[in-house]
Amino acid sequence: MTLQNEKPAALQTRTGIEMSASFPASDDRNISKPARKRQADTPQARWKQANPQAVWAHQALRSALNRGLVIQEPCRVCGALDAEAHHPDYDRPMDVDWLCRLHHRREHKRMRCEAING
């Protein structure tokens, strides 16, 4: 009889090759290279690439905040509690001015005007 030569139904499973062919959505090769390149070419990624010292300072301050070594303060201009850290000098990551979003943006605008008018 030919039944002895056939595998039992429980052993008739798919191999890895058959699985990847039947489930192409789980295959990582479907992500195109241009899509990955576009993802890394965002304005934020370009800024990080161009400003490694600033990235280091931000990470150092974030780590110190998480460890409780630095305490967030209110905005030094208006006293708003929701303040952001502004680094006047990236070589000193813990020496920051605490500014609300509005005053932080104004400070950067002032710095850009000073740089242009020099």
C-alpha positions as a LaTeX table, in Angstrom:
\begin{tabular}{lrrr}
\hline
Residue & $x$ (\AA) & $y$ (\AA) & $z$ (\AA) \\
\hline
Met1 & 0.00 & 0.00 & 0.00 \\
Thr2 & 1.06 & 3.54 & $-0.61$ \\
Leu3 & $-0.25$ & 4.85 & 2.72 \\
Gln4 & 2.90 & 3.71 & 4.53 \\
Asn5 & 5.10 & 5.94 & 2.32 \\
Glu6 & 3.08 & 9.10 & 3.03 \\
Lys7 & 3.66 & 11.31 & 6.07 \\
Pro8 & 0.93 & 11.39 & 8.69 \\
Ala9 & $-1.21$ & 14.55 & 8.56 \\
Ala10 & 0.37 & 15.92 & 11.77 \\
Leu11 & 3.84 & 15.87 & 10.20 \\
Gln12 & 2.80 & 17.56 & 6.97 \\
Thr13 & 3.81 & 21.06 & 7.99 \\
Arg14 & 5.20 & 23.85 & 5.92 \\
Thr15 & 8.90 & 24.49 & 5.75 \\
Gly16 & 10.44 & 27.93 & 6.19 \\
Ile17 & 10.67 & 28.46 & 2.44 \\
Glu18 & 7.03 & 27.63 & 1.93 \\
Met19 & 6.04 & 29.86 & 4.87 \\
Ser20 & 7.84 & 32.93 & 3.53 \\
Ala21 & 6.25 & 32.43 & 0.12 \\
Ser22 & 2.76 & 32.19 & 1.60 \\
Phe23 & 3.22 & 35.13 & 4.04 \\
Pro24 & 5.05 & 37.84 & 2.08 \\
Ala25 & 3.94 & 40.66 & 4.41 \\
Ser26 & 6.17 & 39.30 & 7.19 \\
Asp27 & 9.21 & 39.27 & 4.92 \\
Asp28 & 11.58 & 42.16 & 5.79 \\
Arg29 & 12.83 & 42.33 & 2.21 \\
Asn30 & 9.56 & 44.02 & 1.16 \\
Ile31 & 10.73 & 47.35 & 2.64 \\
Ser32 & 12.26 & 49.22 & $-0.23$ \\
Lys33 & 15.64 & 50.88 & 0.16 \\
Pro34 & 14.37 & 54.34 & $-0.89$ \\
Ala35 & 11.75 & 54.22 & 1.91 \\
Arg36 & 14.48 & 53.52 & 4.47 \\
Lys37 & 16.64 & 56.28 & 3.01 \\
Arg38 & 13.77 & 58.78 & 3.12 \\
Gln39 & 13.14 & 57.94 & 6.77 \\
Ala40 & 16.75 & 58.76 & 7.68 \\
Asp41 & 16.68 & 61.93 & 5.56 \\
Thr42 & 14.23 & 63.86 & 7.74 \\
Pro43 & 15.02 & 67.40 & 8.89 \\
Gln44 & 15.53 & 66.07 & 12.43 \\
Ala45 & 17.99 & 63.42 & 11.23 \\
Arg46 & 19.93 & 65.99 & 9.20 \\
Trp47 & 20.08 & 68.32 & 12.22 \\
Lys48 & 21.36 & 65.47 & 14.44 \\
Gln49 & 24.01 & 64.64 & 11.85 \\
Ala50 & 25.13 & 68.28 & 11.65 \\
Asn51 & 25.06 & 68.96 & 15.43 \\
Pro52 & 26.58 & 66.04 & 17.39 \\
Gln53 & 27.66 & 68.31 & 20.28 \\
Ala54 & 24.08 & 69.56 & 20.75 \\
Val55 & 22.71 & 66.01 & 20.61 \\
Trp56 & 25.24 & 64.96 & 23.27 \\
Ala57 & 24.29 & 67.90 & 25.51 \\
His58 & 20.56 & 67.16 & 25.16 \\
Gln59 & 21.09 & 63.48 & 26.01 \\
Ala60 & 23.30 & 64.32 & 29.00 \\
Leu61 & 20.72 & 66.74 & 30.39 \\
Arg62 & 17.87 & 64.28 & 29.77 \\
Ser63 & 19.79 & 61.60 & 31.65 \\
Ala64 & 20.49 & 63.95 & 34.55 \\
Leu65 & 16.81 & 64.93 & 34.71 \\
Asn66 & 15.74 & 61.28 & 34.74 \\
Arg67 & 18.24 & 60.49 & 37.53 \\
Gly68 & 17.13 & 63.48 & 39.59 \\
Leu69 & 20.51 & 65.22 & 39.38 \\
Val70 & 18.94 & 68.29 & 37.75 \\
Ile71 & 15.52 & 69.66 & 38.58 \\
Gln72 & 13.37 & 71.39 & 35.99 \\
Glu73 & 12.61 & 74.99 & 36.90 \\
Pro74 & 9.91 & 77.41 & 35.73 \\
Cys75 & 10.52 & 79.84 & 32.88 \\
Arg76 & 12.98 & 82.50 & 34.01 \\
Val77 & 11.07 & 85.18 & 32.04 \\
Cys78 & 7.39 & 84.59 & 32.82 \\
Gly79 & 7.41 & 81.87 & 35.49 \\
Ala80 & 5.45 & 79.30 & 33.45 \\
Leu81 & 5.84 & 75.82 & 34.95 \\
Asp82 & 6.05 & 74.04 & 31.58 \\
Ala83 & 9.60 & 75.13 & 30.71 \\
Glu84 & 12.20 & 73.81 & 28.26 \\
Ala85 & 15.96 & 73.75 & 28.69 \\
His86 & 17.94 & 76.19 & 26.56 \\
His87 & 21.68 & 75.55 & 26.23 \\
Pro88 & 23.63 & 78.78 & 25.76 \\
Asp89 & 26.80 & 76.64 & 25.56 \\
Tyr90 & 26.71 & 72.98 & 24.51 \\
Asp91 & 30.07 & 72.34 & 26.18 \\
Arg92 & 28.32 & 72.72 & 29.54 \\
Pro93 & 25.21 & 70.50 & 29.23 \\
Met94 & 23.97 & 71.05 & 32.80 \\
Asp95 & 24.17 & 74.86 & 32.60 \\
Val96 & 20.81 & 75.68 & 31.02 \\
Asp97 & 18.27 & 78.49 & 31.02 \\
Trp98 & 14.73 & 77.29 & 31.67 \\
Leu99 & 12.31 & 78.96 & 29.24 \\
Cys100 & 8.69 & 78.34 & 28.24 \\
Arg101 & 8.17 & 77.44 & 24.59 \\
Leu102 & 7.33 & 81.03 & 23.60 \\
His103 & 10.42 & 82.55 & 25.23 \\
His104 & 12.64 & 79.69 & 24.03 \\
Arg105 & 11.63 & 80.40 & 20.43 \\
Arg106 & 12.18 & 84.13 & 20.97 \\
Glu107 & 15.66 & 83.44 & 22.37 \\
His108 & 16.61 & 81.42 & 19.30 \\
Lys109 & 15.22 & 84.13 & 17.04 \\
Arg110 & 17.27 & 86.73 & 18.93 \\
Met111 & 20.39 & 84.57 & 18.57 \\
Arg112 & 19.82 & 84.20 & 14.81 \\
Cys113 & 19.40 & 87.98 & 14.42 \\
Glu114 & 22.62 & 88.58 & 16.37 \\
Ala115 & 24.48 & 86.08 & 14.18 \\
Ile116 & 23.22 & 87.75 & 10.98 \\
Asn117 & 23.78 & 91.33 & 12.15 \\
Gly118 & 26.97 & 90.29 & 13.88 \\
\hline
\end{tabular}
